[in-house]
CSV table of C-alpha atoms in Angstrom, one decimal:
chain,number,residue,atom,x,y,z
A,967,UNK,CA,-82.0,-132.6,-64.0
A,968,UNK,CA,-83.7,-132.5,-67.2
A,969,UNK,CA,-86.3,-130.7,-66.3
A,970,UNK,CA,-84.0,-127.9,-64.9
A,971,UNK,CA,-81.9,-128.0,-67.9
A,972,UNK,CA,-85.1,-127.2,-69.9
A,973,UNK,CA,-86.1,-124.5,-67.2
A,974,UNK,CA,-82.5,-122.8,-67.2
A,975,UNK,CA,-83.0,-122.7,-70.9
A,976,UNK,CA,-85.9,-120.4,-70.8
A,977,UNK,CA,-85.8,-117.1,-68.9
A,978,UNK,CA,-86.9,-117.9,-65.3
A,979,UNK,CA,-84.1,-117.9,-62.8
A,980,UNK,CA,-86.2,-120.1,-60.0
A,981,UNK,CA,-88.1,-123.2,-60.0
A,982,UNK,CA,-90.2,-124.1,-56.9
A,983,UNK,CA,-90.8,-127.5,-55.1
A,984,UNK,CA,-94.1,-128.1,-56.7
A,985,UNK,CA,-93.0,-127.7,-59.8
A,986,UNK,CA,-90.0,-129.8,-59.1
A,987,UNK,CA,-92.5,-132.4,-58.0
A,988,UNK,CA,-94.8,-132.1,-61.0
A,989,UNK,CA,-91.8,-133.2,-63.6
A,990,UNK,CA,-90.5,-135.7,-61.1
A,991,UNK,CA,-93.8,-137.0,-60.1
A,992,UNK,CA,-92.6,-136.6,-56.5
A,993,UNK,CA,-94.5,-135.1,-53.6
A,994,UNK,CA,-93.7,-131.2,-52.9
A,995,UNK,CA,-92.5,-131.8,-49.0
A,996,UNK,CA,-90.5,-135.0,-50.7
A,997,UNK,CA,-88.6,-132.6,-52.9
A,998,UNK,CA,-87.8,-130.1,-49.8
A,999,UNK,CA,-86.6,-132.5,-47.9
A,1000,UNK,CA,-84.6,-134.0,-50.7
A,1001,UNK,CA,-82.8,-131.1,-51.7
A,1002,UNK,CA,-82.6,-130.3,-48.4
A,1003,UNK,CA,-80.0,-133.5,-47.7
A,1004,UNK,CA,-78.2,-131.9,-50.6
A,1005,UNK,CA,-77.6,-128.4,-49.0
A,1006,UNK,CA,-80.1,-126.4,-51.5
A,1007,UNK,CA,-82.4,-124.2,-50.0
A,1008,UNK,CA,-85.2,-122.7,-51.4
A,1009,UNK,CA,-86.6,-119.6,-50.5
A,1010,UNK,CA,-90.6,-119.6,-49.7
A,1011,UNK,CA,-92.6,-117.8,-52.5
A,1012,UNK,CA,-89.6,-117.8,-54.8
A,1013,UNK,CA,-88.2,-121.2,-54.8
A,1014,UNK,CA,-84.7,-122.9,-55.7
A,1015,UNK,CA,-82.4,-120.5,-58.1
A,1016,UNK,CA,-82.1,-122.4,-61.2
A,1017,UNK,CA,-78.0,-122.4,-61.5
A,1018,UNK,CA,-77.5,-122.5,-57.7
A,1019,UNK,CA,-79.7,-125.4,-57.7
A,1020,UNK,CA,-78.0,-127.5,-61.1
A,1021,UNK,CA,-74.8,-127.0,-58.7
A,1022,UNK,CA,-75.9,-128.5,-55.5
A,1023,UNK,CA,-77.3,-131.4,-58.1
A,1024,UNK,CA,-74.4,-132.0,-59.7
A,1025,UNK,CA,-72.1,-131.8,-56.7
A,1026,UNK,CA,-74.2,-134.9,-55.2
A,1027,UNK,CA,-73.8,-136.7,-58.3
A,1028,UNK,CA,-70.0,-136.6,-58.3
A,1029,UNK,CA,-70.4,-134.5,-61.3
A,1030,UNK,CA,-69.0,-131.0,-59.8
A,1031,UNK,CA,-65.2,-132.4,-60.5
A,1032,UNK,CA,-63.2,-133.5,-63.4
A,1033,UNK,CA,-63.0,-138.0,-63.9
A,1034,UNK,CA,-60.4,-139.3,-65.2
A,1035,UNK,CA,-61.2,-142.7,-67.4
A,1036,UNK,CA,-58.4,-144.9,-69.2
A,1037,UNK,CA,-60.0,-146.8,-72.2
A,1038,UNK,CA,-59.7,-150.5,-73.0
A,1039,UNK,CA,-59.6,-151.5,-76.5
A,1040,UNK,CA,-58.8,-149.0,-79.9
A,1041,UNK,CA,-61.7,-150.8,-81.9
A,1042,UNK,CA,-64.5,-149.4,-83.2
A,1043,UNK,CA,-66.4,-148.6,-80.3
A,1044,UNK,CA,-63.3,-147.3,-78.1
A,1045,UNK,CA,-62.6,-144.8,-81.8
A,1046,UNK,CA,-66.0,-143.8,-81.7
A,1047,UNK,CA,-66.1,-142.7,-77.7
A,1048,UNK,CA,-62.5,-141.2,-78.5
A,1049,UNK,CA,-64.3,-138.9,-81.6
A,1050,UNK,CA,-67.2,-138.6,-79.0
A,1051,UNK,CA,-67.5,-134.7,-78.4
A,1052,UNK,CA,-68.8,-133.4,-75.4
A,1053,UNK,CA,-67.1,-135.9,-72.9
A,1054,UNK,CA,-64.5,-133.2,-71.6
A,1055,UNK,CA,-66.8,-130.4,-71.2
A,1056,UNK,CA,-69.2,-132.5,-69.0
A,1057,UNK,CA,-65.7,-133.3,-67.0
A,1058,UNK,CA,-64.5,-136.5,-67.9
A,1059,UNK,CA,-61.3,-136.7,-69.2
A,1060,UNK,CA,-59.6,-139.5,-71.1
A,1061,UNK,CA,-56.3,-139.7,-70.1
A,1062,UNK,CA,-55.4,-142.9,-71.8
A,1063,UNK,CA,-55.6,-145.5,-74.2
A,1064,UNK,CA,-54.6,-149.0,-74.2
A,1065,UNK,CA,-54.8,-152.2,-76.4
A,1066,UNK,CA,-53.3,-155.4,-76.7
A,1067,UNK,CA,-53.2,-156.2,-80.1
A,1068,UNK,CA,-49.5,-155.2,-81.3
A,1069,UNK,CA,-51.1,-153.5,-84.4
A,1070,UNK,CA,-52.2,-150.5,-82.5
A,1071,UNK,CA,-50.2,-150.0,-79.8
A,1072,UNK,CA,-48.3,-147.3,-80.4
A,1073,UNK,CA,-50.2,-145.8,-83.2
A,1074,UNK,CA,-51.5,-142.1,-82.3
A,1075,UNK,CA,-55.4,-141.8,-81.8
A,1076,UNK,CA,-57.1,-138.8,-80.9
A,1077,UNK,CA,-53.7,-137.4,-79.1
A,1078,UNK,CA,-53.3,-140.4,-77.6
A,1079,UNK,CA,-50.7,-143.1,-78.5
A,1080,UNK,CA,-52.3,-146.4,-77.4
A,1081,UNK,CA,-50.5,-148.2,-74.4
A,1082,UNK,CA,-50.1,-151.9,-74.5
A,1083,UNK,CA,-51.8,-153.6,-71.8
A,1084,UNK,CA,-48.6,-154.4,-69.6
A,1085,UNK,CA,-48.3,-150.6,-68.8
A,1086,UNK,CA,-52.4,-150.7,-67.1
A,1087,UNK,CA,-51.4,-150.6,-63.6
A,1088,UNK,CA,-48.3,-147.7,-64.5
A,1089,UNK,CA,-50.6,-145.8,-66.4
A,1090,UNK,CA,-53.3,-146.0,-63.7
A,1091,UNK,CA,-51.1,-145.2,-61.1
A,1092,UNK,CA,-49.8,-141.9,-62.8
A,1093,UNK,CA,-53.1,-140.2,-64.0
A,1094,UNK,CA,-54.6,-141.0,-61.3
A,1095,UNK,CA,-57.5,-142.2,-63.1
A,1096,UNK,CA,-60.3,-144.0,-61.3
A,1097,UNK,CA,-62.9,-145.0,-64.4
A,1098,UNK,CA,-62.1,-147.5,-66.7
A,1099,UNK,CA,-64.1,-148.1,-70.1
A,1100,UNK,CA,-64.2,-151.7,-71.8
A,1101,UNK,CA,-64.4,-151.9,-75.3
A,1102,UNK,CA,-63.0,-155.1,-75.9
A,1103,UNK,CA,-64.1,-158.2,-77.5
A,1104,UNK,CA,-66.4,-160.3,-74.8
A,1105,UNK,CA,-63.9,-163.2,-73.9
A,1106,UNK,CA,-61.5,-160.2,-72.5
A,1107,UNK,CA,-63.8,-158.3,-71.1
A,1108,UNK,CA,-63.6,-159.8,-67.4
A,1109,UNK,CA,-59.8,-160.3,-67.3
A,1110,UNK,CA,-59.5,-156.5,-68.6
A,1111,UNK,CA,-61.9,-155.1,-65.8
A,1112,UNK,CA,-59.8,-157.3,-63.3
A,1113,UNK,CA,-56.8,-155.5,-64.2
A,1114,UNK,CA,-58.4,-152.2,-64.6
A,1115,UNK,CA,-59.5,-153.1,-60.9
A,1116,UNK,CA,-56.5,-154.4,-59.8
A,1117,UNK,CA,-55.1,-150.9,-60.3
A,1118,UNK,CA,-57.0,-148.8,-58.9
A,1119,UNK,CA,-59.8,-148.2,-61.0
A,1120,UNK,CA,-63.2,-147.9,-59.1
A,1121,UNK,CA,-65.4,-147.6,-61.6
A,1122,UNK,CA,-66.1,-149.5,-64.8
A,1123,UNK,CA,-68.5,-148.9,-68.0
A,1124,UNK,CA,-68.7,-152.1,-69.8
A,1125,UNK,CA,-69.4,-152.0,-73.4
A,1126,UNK,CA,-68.8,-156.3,-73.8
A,1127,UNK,CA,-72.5,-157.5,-73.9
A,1128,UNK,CA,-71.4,-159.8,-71.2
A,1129,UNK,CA,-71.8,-159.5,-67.5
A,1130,UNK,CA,-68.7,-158.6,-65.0
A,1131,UNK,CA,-68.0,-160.1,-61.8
A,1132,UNK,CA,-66.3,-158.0,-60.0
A,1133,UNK,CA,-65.7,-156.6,-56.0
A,1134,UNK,CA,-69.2,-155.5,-54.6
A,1135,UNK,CA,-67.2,-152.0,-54.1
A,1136,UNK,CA,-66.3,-151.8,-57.9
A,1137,UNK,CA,-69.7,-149.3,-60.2
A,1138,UNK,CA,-70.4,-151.3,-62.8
A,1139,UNK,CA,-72.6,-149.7,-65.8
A,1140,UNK,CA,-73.1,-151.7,-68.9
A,1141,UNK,CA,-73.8,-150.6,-72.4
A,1142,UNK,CA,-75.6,-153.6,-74.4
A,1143,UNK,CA,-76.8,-152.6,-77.5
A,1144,UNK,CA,-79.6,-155.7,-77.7
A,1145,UNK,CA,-80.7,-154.1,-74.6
A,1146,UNK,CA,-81.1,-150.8,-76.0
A,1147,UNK,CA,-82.8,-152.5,-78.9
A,1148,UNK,CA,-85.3,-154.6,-77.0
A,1149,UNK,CA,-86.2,-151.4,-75.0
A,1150,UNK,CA,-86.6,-149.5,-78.6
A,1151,UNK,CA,-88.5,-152.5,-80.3
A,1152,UNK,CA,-90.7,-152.5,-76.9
A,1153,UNK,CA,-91.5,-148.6,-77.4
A,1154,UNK,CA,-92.4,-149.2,-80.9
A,1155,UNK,CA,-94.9,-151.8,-80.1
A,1156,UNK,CA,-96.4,-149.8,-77.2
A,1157,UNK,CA,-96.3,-147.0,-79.4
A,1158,UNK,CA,-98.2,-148.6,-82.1
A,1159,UNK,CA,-101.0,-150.0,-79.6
A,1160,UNK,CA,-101.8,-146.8,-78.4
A,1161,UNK,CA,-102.1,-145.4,-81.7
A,1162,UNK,CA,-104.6,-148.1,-83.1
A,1163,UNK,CA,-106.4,-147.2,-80.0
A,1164,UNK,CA,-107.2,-144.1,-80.3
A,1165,UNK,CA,-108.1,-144.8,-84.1
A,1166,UNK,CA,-110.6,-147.3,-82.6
A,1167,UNK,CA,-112.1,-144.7,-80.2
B,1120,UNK,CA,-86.5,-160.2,-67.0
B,1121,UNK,CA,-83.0,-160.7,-65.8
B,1122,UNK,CA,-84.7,-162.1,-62.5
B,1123,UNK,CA,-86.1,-164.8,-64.9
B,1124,UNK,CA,-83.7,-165.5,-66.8
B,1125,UNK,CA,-81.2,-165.8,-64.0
B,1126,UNK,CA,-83.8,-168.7,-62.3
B,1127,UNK,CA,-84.1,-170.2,-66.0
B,1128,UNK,CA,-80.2,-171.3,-66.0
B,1129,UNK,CA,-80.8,-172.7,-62.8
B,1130,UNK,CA,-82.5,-176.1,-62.5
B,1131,UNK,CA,-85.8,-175.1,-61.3
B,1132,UNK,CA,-88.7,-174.7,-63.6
B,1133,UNK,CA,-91.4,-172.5,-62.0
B,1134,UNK,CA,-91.4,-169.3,-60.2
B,1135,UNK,CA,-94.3,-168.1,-57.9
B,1136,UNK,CA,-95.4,-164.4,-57.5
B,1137,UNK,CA,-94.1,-163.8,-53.9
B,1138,UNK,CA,-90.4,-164.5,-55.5
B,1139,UNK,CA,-91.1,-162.6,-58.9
B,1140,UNK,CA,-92.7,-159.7,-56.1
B,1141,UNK,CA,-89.6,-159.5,-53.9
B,1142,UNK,CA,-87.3,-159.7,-57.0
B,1143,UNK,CA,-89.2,-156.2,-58.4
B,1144,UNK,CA,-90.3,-154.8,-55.5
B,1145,UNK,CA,-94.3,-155.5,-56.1
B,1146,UNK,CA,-96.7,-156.7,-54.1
B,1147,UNK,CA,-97.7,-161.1,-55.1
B,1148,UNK,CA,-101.3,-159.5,-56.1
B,1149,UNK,CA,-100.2,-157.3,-58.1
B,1150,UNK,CA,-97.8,-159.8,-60.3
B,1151,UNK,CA,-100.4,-161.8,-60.5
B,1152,UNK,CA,-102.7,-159.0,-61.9
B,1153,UNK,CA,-99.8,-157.8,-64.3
B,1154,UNK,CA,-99.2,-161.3,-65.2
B,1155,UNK,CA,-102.6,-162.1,-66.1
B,1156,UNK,CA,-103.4,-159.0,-68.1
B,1157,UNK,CA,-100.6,-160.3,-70.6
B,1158,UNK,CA,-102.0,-164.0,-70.8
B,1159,UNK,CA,-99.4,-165.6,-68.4
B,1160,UNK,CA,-101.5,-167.7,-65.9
B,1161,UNK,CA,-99.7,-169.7,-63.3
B,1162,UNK,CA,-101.1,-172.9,-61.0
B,1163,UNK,CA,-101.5,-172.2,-57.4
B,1164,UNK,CA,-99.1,-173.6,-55.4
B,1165,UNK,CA,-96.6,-174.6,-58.4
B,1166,UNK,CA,-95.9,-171.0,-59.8
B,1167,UNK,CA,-95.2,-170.3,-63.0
B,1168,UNK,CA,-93.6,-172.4,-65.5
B,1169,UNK,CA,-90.5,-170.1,-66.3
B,1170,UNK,CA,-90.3,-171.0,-70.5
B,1171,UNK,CA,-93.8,-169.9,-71.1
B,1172,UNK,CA,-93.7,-166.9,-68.6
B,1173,UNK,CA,-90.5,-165.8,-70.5
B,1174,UNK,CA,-92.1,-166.0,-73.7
B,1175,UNK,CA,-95.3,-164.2,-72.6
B,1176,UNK,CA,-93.5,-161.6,-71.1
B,1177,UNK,CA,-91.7,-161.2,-74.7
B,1178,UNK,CA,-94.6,-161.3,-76.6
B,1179,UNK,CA,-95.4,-158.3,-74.4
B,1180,UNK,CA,-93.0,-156.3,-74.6
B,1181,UNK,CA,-92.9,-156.9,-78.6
B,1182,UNK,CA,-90.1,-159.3,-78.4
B,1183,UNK,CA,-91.8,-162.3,-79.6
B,1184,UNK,CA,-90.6,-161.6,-83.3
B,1185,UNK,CA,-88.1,-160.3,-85.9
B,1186,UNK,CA,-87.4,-156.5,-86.1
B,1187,UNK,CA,-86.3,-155.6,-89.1
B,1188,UNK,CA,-83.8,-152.5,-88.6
B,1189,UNK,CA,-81.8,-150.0,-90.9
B,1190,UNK,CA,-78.8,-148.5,-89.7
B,1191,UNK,CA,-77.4,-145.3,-91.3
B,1192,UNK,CA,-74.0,-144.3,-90.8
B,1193,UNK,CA,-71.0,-147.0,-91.8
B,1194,UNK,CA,-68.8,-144.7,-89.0
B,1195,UNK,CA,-67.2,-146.4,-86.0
B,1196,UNK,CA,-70.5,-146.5,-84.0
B,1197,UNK,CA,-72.0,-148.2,-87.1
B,1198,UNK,CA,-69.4,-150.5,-87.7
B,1199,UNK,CA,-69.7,-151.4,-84.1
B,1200,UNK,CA,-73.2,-152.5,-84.4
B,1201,UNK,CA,-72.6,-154.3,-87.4
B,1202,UNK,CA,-69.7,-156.1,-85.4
B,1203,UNK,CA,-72.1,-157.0,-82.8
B,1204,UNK,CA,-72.5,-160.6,-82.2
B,1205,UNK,CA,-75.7,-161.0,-80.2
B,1206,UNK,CA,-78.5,-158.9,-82.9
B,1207,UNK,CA,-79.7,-161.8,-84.8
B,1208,UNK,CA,-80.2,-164.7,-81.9
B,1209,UNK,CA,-82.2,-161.6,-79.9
B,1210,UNK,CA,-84.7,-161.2,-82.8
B,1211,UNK,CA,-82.8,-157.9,-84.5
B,1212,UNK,CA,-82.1,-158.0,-88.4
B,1213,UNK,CA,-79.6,-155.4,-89.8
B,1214,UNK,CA,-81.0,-155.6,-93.4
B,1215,UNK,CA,-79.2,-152.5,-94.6
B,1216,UNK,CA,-77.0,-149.7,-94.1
B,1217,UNK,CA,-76.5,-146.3,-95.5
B,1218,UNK,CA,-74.0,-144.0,-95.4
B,1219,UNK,CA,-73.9,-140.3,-97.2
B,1220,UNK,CA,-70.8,-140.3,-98.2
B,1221,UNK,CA,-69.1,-142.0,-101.3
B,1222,UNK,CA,-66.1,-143.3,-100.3
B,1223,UNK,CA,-68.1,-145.6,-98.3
B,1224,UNK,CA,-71.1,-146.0,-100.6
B,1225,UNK,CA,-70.5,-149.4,-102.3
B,1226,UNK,CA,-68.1,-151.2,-99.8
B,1227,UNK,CA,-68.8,-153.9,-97.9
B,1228,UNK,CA,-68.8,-154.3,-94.6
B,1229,UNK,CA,-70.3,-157.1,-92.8
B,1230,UNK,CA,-71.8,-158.5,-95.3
B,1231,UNK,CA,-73.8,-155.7,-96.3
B,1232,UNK,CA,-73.3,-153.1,-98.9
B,1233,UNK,CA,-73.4,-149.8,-97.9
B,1234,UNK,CA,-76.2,-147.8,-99.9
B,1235,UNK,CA,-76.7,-144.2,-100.2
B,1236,UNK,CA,-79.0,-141.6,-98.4
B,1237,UNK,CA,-80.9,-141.3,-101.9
B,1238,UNK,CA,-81.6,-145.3,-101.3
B,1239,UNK,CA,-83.5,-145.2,-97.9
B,1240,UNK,CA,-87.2,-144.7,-98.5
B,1241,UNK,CA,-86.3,-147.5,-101.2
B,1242,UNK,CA,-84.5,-150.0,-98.8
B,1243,UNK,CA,-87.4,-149.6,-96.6
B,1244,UNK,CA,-90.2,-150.1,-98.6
B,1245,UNK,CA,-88.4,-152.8,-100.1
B,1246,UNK,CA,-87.3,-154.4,-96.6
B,1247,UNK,CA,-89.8,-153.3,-94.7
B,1248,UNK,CA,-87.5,-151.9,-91.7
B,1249,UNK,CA,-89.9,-150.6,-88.7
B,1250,UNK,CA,-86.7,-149.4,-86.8
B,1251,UNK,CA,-83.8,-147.0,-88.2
B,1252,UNK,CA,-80.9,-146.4,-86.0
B,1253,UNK,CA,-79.0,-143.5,-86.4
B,1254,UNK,CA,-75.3,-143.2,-85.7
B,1255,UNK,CA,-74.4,-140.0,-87.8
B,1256,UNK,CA,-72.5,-136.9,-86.7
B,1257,UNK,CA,-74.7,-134.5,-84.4
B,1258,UNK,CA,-75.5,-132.3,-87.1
B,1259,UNK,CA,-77.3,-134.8,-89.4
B,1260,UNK,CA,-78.9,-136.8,-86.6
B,1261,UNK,CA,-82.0,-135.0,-87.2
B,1262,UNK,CA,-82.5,-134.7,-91.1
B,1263,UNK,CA,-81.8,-138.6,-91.3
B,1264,UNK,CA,-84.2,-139.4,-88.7
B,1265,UNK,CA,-86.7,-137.3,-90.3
B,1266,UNK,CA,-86.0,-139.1,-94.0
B,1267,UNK,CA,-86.4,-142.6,-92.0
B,1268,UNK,CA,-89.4,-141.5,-90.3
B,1269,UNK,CA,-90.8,-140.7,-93.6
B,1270,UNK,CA,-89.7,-143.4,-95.2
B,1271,UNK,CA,-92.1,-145.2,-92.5
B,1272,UNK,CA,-89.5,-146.4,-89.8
B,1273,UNK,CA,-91.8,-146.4,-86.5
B,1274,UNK,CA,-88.8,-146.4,-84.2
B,1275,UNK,CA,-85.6,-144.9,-83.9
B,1276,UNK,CA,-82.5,-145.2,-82.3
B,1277,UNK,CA,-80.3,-142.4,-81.6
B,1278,UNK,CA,-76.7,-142.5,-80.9
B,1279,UNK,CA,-75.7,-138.7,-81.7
B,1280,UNK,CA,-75.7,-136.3,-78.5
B,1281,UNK,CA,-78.3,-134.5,-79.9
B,1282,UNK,CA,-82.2,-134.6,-79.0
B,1283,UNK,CA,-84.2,-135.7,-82.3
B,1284,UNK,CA,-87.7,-133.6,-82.3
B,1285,UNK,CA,-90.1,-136.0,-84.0
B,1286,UNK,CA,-93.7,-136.9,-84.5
B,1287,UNK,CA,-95.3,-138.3,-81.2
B,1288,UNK,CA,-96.1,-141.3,-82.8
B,1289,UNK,CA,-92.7,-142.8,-83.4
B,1290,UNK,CA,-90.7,-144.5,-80.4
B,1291,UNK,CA,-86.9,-143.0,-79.9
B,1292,UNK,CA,-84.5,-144.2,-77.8
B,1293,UNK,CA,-81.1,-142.0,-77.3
B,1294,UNK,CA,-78.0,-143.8,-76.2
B,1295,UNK,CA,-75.9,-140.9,-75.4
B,1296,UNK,CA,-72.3,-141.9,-73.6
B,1297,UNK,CA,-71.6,-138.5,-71.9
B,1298,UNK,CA,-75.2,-139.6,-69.7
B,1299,UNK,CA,-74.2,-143.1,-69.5
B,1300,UNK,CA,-70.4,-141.8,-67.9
B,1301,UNK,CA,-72.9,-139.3,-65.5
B,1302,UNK,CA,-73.9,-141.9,-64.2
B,1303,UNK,CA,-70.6,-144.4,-63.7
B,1304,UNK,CA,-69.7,-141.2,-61.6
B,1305,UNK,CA,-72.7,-141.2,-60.0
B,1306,UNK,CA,-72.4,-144.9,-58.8
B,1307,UNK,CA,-68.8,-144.4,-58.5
B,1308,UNK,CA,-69.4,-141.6,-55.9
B,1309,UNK,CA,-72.0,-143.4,-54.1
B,1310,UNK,CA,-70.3,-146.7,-53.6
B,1311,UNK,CA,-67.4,-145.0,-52.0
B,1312,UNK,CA,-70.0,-143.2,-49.5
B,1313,UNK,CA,-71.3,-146.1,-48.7
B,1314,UNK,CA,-67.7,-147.4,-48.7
B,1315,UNK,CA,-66.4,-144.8,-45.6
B,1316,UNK,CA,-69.5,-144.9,-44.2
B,1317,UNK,CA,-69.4,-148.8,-43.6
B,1318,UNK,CA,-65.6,-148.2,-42.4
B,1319,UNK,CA,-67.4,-145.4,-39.9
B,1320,UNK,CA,-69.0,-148.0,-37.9
């Protein structure tokens, strides 16, 4: 998808299959027959158009419609994703915001006035929504994604750094910073032994 | 890694290279190979001891020490991080945090006081931070992660939306939250295939 976006950025309107394969690191028939599940179709000697082709893509992603997310917790993280800027023009809408601590329910943020907790399943039911974002402290994170659950919800981003365990036919995505971290302190080091290697050569 | 660490909390103390293969999907040869290019050597027929595996695998992957890090930006993301309980046991020290703004500059906030921009290739000569994480609005992502990088930060970590163009040699890591909700969508979408599709048969 990257690799398109890159593409559609420059001036050519089609991208063939070997190409495709070259960024993806994917054999050309592979790619054909991948798309191909999708419903894109390339034509021969010209290859995929570039727009058509970010469609089909995003369509079997789930990313052709508009999601609706409720937020859990009005802390720092849950402001910051609420200031976060390109959320409803990649289709994903936040359509509420709740909280248990008495403090902030109530109080406007963003648009939003924060629900308590005791309105989840209500709110839920009437927008509809079917992602739910934790952004509570860790020792609420499970009974929060149990209610978020419990009412519909299907899908849950969990930004506790503690695992959820929840229905097998519940997404779960988690956001732990350490992880993030550990992957960036990993780079570094691989970055570094690299470098002192080609110094050495 | 999580494979490990899921037998570690068990009450076994070895793992042998068919289970760490079927857990990643390698071949036992190959585990071995991997394993013995980092130092981790197992006895036939027992496995490996999980403790020491663990810590070779850390050493690694750069994991083995302390990271000293820098954070810029005392907004909610920032605050978040600084909030975040698990940094210090993983090996990740916060020494300092800057903030371009002066109603901030000078407060305290977890512990730290927050220094300005002007400060940074001070605080990291003087702290000798390898990693900078930058939690800024879009528009000055890039600017501070070049000051960090000249400051001599190896690694960066980048929670605008924006791609950071930087010297090959330093290690960047984006956590951007519109990707991370592509794909909760994405799972979502696919567990409820597999969801009607299982109710198909």
């Amino acid at each position: 998808m990257r690799a398109l976006q890159a593409r559609g950025e420059t001036e050519r309107s089609h991208i063939n299959s070997r190409e495709l394969g070259e960024a993806s690191g994917v054999a050309d028939a592979q790619v054909r027959k991948d798309l191909a599940s999708i419903g894109a179709t390339g034509q021969p000697g010209v290859g995929y158009a570039i727009p058509e082709l970010m469609e089909d893509l995003r369509a079997s992603m789930g990313l052709h419609r508009t999601w609706k997310a409720v937020l859990v917790g009005a802390g720092n993280i849950g402001r910051a994703l609420l200031a976060y800027p390109r959320f409803a023009e990649e289709g994903f809408d936040l359509v509420a915001v709740l909280d248990r601590a008495p403090s902030v329910v109530g109080r406007k943020l963003a648009g939003h006035t924060v629900q308590p907790m005791s309105a989840v399943a209500d709110v839920i039911r009437r927008t509809g929504a079917e992602l739910g974002i934790v952004a509570v402290p860790p020792s609420e994170a499970q009974i929060v994604a149990e209610m978020l659950v419990h009412a519909g919800v299907r899908g849950v981003l969990n930004f506790a750094p503690r695992p959820l365990r929840l229905s097998g036919s519940v997404a779960v995505v988690a956001v732990d910073f350490t992880e993030t971290l550990e992957r960036l302190a990993f780079e570094t080091t691989m970055k570094r032994s690299l470098g002192s290697r080609s110094r050495d050569t």
